[in-house]
PDB file of N, CA, C and O in Angstrom:
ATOM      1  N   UNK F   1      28.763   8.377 -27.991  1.00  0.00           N
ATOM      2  CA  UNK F   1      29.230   7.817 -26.738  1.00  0.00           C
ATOM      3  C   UNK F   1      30.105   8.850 -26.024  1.00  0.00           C
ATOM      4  O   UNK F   1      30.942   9.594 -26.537  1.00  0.00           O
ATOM      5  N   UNK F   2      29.734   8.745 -24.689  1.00  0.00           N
ATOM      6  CA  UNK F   2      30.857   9.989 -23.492  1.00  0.00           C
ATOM      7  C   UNK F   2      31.719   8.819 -22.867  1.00  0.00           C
ATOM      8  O   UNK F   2      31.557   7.598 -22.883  1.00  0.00           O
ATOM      9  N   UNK F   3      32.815   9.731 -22.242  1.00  0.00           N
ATOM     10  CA  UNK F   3      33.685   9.598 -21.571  1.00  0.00           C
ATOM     11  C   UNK F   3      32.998   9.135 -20.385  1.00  0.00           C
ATOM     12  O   UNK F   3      31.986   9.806 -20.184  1.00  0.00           O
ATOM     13  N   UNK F   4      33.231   8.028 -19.347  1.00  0.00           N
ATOM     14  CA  UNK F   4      32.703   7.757 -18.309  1.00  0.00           C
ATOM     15  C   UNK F   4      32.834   8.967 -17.059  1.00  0.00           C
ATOM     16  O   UNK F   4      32.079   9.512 -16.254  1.00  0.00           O
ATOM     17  N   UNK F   5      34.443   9.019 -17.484  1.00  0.00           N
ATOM     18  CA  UNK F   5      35.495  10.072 -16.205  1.00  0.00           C
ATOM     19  C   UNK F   5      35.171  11.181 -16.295  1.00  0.00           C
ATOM     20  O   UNK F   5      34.993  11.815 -15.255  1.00  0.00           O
ATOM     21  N   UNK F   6      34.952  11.894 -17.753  1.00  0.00           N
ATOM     22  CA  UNK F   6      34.679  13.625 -17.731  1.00  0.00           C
ATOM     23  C   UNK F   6      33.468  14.133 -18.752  1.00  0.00           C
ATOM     24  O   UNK F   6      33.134  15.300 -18.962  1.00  0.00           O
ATOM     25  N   UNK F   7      32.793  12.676 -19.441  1.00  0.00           N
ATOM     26  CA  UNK F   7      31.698  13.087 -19.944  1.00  0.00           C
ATOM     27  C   UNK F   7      32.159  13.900 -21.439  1.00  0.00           C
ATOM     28  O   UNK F   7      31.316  14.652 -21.926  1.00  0.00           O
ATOM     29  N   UNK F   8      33.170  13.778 -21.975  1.00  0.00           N
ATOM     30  CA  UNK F   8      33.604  14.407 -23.096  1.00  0.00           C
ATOM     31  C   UNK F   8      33.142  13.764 -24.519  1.00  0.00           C
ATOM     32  O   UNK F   8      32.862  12.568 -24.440  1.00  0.00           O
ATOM     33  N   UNK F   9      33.062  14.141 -25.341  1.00  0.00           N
ATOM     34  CA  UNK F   9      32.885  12.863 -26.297  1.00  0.00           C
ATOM     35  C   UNK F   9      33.864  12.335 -26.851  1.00  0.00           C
ATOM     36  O   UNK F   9      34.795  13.078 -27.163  1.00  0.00           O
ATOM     37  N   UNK F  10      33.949  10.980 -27.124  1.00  0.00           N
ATOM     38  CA  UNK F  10      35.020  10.071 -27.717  1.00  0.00           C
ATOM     39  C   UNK F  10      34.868   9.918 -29.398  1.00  0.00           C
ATOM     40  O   UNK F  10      33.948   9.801 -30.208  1.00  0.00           O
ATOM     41  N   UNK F  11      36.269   9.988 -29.413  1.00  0.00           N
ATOM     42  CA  UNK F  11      36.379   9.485 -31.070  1.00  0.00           C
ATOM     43  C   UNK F  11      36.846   8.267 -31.466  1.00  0.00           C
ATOM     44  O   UNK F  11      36.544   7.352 -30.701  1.00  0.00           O
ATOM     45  N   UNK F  12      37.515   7.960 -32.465  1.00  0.00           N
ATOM     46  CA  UNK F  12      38.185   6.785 -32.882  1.00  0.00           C
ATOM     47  C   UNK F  12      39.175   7.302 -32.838  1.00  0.00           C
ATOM     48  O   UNK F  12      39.394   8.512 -32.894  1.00  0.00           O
ATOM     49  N   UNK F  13      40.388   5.877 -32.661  1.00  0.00           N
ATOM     50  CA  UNK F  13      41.664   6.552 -32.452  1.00  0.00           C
ATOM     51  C   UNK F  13      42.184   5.715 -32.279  1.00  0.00           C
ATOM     52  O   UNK F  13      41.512   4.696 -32.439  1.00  0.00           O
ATOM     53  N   UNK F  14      43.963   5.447 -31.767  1.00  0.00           N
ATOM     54  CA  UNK F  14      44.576   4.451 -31.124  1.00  0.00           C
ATOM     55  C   UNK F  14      45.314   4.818 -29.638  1.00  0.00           C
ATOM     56  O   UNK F  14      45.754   5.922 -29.317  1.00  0.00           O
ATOM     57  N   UNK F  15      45.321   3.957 -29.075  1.00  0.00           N
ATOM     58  CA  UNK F  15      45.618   4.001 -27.347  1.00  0.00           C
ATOM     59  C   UNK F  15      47.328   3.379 -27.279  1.00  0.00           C
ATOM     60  O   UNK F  15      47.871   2.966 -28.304  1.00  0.00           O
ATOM     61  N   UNK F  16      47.737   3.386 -26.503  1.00  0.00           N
ATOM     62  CA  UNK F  16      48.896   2.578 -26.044  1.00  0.00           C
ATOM     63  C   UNK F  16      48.106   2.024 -24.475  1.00  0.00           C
ATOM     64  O   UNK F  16      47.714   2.747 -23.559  1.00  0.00           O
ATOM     65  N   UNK F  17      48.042   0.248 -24.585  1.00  0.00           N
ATOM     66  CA  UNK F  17      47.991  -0.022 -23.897  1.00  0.00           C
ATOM     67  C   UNK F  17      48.608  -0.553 -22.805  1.00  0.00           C
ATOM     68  O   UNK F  17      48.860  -1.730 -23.064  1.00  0.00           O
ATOM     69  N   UNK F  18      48.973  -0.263 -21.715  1.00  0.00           N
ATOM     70  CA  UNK F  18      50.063  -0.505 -20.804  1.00  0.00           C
ATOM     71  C   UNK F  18      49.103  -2.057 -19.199  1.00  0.00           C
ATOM     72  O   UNK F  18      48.088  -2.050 -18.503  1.00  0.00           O
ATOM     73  N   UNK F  19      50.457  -3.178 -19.452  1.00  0.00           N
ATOM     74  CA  UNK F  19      49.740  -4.135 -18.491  1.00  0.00           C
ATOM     75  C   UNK F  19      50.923  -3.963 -17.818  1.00  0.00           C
ATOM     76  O   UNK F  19      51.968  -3.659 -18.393  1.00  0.00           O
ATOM     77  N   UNK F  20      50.790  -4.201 -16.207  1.00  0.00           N
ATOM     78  CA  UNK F  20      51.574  -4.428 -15.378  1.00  0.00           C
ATOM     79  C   UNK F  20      51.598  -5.411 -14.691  1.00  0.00           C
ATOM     80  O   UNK F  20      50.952  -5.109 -13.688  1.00  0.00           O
ATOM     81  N   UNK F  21      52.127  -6.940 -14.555  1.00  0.00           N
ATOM     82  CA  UNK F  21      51.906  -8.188 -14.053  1.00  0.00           C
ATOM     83  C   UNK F  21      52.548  -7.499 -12.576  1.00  0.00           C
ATOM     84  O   UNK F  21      52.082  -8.301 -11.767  1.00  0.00           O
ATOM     85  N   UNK F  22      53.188  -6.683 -11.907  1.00  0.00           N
ATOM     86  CA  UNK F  22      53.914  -6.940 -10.817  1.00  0.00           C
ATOM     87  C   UNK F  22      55.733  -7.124 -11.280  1.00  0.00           C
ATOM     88  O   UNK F  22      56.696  -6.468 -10.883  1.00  0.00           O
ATOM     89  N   UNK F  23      55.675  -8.187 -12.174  1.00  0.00           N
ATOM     90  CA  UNK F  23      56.980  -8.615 -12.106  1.00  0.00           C
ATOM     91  C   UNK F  23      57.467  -8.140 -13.545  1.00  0.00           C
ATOM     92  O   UNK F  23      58.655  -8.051 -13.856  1.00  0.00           O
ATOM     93  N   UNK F  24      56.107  -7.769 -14.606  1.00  0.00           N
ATOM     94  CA  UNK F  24      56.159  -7.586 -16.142  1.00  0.00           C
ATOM     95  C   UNK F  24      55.820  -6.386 -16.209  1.00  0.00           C
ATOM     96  O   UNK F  24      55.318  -5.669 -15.343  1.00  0.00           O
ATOM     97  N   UNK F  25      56.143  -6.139 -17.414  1.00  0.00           N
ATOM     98  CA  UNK F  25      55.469  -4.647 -17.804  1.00  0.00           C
ATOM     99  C   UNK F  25      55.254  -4.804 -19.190  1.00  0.00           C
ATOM    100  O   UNK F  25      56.356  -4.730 -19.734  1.00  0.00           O
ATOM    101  N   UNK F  26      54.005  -5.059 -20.351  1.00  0.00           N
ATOM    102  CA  UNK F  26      53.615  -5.361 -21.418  1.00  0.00           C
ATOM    103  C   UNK F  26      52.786  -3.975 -22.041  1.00  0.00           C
ATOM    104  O   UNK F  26      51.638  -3.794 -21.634  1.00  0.00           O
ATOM    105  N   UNK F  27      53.196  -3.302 -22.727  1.00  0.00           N
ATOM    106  CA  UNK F  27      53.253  -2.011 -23.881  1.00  0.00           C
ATOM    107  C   UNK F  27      52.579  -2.047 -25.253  1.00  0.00           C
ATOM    108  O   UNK F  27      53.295  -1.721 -26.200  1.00  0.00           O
ATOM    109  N   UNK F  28      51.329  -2.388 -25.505  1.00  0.00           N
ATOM    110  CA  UNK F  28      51.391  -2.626 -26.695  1.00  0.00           C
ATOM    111  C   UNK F  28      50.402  -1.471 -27.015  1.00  0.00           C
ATOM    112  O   UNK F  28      49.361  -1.142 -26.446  1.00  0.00           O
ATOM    113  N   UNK F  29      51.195  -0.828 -28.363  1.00  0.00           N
ATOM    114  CA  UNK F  29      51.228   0.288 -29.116  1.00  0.00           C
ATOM    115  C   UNK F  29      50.157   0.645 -29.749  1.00  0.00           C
ATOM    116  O   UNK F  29      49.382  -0.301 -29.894  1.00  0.00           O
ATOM    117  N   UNK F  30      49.772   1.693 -30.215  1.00  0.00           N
ATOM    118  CA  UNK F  30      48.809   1.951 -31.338  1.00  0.00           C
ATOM    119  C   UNK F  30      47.498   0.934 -31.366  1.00  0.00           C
ATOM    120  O   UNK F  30      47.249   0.570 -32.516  1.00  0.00           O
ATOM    121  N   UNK F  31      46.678   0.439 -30.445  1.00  0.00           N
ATOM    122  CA  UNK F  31      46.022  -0.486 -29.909  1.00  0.00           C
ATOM    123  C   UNK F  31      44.439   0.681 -30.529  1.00  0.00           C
ATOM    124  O   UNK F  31      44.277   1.781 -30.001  1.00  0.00           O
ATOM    125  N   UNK F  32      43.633   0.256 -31.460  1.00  0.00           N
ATOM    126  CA  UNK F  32      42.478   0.781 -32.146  1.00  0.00           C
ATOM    127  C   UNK F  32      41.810   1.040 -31.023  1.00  0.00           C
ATOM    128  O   UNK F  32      42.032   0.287 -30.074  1.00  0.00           O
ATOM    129  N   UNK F  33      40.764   2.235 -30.833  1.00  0.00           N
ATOM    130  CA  UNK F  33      39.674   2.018 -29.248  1.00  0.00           C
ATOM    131  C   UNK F  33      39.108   3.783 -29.435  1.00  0.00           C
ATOM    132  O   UNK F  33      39.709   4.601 -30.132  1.00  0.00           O
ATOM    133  N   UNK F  34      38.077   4.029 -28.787  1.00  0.00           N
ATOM    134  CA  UNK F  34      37.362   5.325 -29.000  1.00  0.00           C
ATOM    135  C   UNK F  34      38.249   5.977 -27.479  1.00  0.00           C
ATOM    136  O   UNK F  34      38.528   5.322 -26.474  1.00  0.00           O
ATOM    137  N   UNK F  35      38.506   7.264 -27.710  1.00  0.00           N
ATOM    138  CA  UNK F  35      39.633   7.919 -27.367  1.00  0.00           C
ATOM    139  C   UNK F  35      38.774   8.999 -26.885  1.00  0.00           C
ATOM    140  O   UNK F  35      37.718   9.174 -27.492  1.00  0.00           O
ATOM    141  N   UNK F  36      39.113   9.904 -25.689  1.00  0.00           N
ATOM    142  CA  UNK F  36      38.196  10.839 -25.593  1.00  0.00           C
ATOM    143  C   UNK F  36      38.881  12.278 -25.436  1.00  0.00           C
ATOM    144  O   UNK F  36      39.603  12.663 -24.517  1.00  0.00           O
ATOM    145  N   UNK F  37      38.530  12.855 -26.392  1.00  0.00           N
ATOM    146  CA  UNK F  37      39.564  13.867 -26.384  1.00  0.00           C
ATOM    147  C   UNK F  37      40.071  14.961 -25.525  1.00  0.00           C
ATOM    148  O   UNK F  37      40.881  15.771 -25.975  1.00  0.00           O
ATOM    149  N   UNK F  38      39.648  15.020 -24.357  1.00  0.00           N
ATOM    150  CA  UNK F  38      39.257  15.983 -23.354  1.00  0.00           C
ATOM    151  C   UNK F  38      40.598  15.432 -22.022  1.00  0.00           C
ATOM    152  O   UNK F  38      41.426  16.039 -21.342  1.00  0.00           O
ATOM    153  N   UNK F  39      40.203  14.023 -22.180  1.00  0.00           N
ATOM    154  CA  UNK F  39      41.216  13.674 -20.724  1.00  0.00           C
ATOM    155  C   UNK F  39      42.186  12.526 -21.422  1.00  0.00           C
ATOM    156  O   UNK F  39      43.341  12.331 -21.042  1.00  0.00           O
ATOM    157  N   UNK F  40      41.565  11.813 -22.470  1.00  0.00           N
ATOM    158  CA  UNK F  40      42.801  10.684 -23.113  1.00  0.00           C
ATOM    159  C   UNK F  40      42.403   9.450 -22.652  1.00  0.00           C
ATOM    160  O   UNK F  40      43.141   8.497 -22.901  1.00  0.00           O
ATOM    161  N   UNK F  41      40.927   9.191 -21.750  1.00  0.00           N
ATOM    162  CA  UNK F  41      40.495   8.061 -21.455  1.00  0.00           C
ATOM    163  C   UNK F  41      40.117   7.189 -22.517  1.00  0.00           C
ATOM    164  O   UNK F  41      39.562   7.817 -23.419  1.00  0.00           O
ATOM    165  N   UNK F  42      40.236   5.738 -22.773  1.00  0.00           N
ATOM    166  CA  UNK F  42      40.577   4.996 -24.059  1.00  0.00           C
ATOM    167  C   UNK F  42      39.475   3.857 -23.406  1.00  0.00           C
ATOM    168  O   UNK F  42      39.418   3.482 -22.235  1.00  0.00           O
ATOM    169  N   UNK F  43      38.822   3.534 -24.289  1.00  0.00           N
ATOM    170  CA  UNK F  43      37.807   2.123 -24.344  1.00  0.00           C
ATOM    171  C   UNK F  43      38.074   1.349 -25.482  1.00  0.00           C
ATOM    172  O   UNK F  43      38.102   1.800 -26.627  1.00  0.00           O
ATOM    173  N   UNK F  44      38.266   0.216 -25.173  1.00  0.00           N
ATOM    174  CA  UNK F  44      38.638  -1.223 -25.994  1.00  0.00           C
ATOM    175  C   UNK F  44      36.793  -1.723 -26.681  1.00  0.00           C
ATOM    176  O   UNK F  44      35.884  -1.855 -25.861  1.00  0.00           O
ATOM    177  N   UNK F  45      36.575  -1.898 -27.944  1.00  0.00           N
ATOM    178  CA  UNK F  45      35.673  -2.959 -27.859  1.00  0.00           C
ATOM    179  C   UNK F  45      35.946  -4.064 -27.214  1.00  0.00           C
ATOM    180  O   UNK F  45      36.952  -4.179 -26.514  1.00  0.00           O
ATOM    181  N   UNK F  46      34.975  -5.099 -27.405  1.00  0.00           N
ATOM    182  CA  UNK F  46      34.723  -6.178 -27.254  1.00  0.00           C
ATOM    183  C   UNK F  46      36.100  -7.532 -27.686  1.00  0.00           C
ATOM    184  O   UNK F  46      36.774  -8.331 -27.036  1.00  0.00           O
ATOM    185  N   UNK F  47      35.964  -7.180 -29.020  1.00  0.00           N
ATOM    186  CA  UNK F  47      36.906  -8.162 -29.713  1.00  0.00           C
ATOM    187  C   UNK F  47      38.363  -7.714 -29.423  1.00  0.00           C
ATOM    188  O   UNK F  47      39.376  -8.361 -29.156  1.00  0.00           O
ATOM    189  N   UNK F  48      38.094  -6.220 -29.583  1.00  0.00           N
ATOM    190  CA  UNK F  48      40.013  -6.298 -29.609  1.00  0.00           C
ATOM    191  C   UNK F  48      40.875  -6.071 -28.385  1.00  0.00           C
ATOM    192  O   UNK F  48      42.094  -5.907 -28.319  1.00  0.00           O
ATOM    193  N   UNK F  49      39.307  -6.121 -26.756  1.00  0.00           N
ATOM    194  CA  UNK F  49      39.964  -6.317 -25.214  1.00  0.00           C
ATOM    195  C   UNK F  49      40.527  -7.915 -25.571  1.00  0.00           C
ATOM    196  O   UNK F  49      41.669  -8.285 -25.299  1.00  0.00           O
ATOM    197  N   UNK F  50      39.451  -8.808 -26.256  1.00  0.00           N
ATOM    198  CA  UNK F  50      40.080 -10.327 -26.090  1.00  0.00           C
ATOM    199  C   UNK F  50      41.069 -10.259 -27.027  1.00  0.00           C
ATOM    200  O   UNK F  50      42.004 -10.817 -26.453  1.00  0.00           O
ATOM    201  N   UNK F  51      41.273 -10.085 -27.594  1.00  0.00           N
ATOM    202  CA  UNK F  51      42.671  -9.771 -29.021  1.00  0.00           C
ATOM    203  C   UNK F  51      43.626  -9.277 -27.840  1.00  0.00           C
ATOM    204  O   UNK F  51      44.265 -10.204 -27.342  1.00  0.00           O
ATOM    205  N   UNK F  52      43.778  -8.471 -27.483  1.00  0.00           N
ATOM    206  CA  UNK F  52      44.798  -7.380 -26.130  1.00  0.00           C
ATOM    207  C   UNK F  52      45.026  -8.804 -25.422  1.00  0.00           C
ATOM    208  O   UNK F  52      46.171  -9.231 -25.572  1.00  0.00           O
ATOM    209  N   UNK F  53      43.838  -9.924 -24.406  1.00  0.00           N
ATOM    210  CA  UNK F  53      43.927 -10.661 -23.401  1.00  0.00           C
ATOM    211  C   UNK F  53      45.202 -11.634 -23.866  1.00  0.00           C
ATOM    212  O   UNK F  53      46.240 -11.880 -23.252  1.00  0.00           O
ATOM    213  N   UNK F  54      44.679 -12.169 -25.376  1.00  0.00           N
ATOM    214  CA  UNK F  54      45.874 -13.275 -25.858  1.00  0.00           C
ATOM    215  C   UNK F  54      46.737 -12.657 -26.155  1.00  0.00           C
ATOM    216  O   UNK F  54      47.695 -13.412 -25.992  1.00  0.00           O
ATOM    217  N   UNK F  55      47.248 -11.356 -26.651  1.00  0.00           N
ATOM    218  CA  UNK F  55      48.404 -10.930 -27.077  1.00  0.00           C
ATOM    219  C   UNK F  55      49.701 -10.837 -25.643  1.00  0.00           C
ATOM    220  O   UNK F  55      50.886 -11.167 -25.605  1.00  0.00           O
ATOM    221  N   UNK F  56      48.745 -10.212 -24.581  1.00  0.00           N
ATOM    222  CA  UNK F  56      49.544  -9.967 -23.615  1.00  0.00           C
ATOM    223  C   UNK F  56      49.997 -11.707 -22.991  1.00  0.00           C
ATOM    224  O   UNK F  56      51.106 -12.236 -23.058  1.00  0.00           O
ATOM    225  N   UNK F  57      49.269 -12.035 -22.659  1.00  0.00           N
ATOM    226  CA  UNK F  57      49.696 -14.062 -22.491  1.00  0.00           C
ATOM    227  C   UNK F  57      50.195 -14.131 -23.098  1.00  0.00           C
ATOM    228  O   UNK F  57      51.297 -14.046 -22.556  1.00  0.00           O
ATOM    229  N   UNK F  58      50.359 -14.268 -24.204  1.00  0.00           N
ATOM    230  CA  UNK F  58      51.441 -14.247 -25.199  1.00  0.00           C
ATOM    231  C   UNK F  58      53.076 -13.868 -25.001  1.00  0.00           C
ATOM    232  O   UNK F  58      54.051 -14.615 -25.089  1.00  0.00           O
ATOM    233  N   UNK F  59      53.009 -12.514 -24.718  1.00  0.00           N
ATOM    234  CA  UNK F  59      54.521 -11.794 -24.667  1.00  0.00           C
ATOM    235  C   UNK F  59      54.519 -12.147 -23.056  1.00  0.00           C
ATOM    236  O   UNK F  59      55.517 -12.866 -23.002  1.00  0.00           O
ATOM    237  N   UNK F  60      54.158 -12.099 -22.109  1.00  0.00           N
ATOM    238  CA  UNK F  60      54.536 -12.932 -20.425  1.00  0.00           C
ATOM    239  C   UNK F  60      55.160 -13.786 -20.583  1.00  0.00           C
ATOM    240  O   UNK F  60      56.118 -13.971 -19.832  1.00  0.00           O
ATOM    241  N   UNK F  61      54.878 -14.654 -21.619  1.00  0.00           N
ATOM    242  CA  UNK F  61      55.596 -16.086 -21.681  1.00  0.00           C
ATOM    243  C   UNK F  61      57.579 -15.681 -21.822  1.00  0.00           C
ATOM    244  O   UNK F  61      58.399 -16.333 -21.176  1.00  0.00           O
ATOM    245  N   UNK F  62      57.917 -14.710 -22.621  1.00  0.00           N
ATOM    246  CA  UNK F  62      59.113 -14.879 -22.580  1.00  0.00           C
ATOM    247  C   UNK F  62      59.769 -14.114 -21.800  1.00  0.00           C
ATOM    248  O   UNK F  62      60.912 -13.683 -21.953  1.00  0.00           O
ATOM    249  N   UNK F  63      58.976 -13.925 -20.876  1.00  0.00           N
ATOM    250  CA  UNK F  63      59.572 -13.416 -19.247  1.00  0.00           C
ATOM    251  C   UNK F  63      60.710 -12.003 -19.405  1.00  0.00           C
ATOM    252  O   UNK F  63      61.554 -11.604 -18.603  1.00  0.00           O
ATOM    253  N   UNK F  64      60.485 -11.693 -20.210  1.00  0.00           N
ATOM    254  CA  UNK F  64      61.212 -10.152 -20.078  1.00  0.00           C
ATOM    255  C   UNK F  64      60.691  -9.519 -19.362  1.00  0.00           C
ATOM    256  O   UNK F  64      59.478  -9.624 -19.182  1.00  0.00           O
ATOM    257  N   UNK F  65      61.550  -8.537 -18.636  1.00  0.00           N
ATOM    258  CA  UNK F  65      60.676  -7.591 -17.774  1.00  0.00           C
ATOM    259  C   UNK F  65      59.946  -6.622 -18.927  1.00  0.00           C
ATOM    260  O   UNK F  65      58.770  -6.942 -19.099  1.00  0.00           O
ATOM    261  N   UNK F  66      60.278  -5.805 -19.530  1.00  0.00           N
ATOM    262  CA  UNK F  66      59.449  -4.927 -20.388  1.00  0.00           C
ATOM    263  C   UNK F  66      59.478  -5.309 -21.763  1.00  0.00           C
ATOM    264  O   UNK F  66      60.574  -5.423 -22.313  1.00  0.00           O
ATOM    265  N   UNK F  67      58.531  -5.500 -22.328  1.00  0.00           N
ATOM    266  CA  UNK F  67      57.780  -5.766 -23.721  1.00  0.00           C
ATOM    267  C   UNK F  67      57.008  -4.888 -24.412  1.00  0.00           C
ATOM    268  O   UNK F  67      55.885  -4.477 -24.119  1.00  0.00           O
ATOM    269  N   UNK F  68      57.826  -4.576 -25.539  1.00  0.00           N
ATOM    270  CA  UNK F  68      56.635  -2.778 -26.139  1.00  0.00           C
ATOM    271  C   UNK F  68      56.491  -4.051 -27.776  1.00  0.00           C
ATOM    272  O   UNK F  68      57.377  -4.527 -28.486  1.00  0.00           O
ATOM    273  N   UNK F  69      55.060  -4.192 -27.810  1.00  0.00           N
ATOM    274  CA  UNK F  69      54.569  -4.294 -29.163  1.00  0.00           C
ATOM    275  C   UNK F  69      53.827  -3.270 -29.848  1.00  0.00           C
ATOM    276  O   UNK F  69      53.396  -2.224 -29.362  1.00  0.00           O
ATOM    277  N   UNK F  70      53.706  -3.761 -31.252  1.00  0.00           N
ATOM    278  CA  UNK F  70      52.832  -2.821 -32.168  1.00  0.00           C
ATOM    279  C   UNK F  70      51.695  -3.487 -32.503  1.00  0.00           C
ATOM    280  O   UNK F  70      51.622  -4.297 -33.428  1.00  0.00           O
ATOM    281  N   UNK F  71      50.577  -3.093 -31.597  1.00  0.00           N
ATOM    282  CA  UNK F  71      49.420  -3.756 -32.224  1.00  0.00           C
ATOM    283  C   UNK F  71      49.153  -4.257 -33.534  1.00  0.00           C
ATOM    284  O   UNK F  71      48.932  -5.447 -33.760  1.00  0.00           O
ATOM    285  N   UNK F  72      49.172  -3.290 -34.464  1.00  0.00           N
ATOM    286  CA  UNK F  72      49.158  -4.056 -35.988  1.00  0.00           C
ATOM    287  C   UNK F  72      50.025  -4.507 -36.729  1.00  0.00           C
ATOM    288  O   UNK F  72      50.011  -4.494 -37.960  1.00  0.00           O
ATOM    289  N   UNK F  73      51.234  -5.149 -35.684  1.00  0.00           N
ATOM    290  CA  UNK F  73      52.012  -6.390 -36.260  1.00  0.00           C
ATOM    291  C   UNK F  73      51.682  -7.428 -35.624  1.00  0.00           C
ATOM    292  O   UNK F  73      52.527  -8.282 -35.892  1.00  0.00           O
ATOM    293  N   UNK F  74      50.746  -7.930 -34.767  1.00  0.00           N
ATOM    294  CA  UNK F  74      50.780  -8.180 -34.409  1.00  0.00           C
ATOM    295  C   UNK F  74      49.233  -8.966 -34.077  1.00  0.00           C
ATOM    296  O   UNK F  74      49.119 -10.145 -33.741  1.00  0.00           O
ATOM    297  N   UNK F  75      48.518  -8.346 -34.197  1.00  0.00           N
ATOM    298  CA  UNK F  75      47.018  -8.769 -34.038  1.00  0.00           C
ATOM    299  C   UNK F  75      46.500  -9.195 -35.560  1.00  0.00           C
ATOM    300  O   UNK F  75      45.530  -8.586 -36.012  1.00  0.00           O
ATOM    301  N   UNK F  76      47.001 -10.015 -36.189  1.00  0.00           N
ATOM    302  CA  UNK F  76      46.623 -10.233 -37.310  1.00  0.00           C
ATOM    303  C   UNK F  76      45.227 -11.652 -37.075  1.00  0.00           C
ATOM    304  O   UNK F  76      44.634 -12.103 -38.055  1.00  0.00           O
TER     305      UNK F  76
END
């Protein structure tokens, strides 16, 4: 599999994924995903974008402005 952006090839790896509600800012760490080594562009499978969807709903709820998790405390 390539990179969409620079066509590089991707490996396995972990990402830091960063959400920005506007009013939130949700950080969660070391997030598993094929990584491309050339520019740092990161792809989620399937399961662990919806794993990411509930985690981040999740930490919104207690309305902090910034929230840094560790994916694998967390995505169990």
């Amino acid at each position: 599999m390539n990179c969409v952006l620079c066509k590089s090839q991707l490996i396995h790896g972990e990402a830091n994924h960063i959400f920005d509600s506007g009013s939130q800012i949700v950080i969660i760490k070391n997030v598993p995903a094929m990584v491309c080594h050339q520019c740092g562009e990161y792809y989620l499978d399937n399961e662990t974008a919806i794993k990411i969807e509930k985690i981040v709903d999740e930490l919104l709820k207690n309305k902090s402005e910034i929230t840094i998790a560790n994916y694998s405390e967390i995505a169990a």
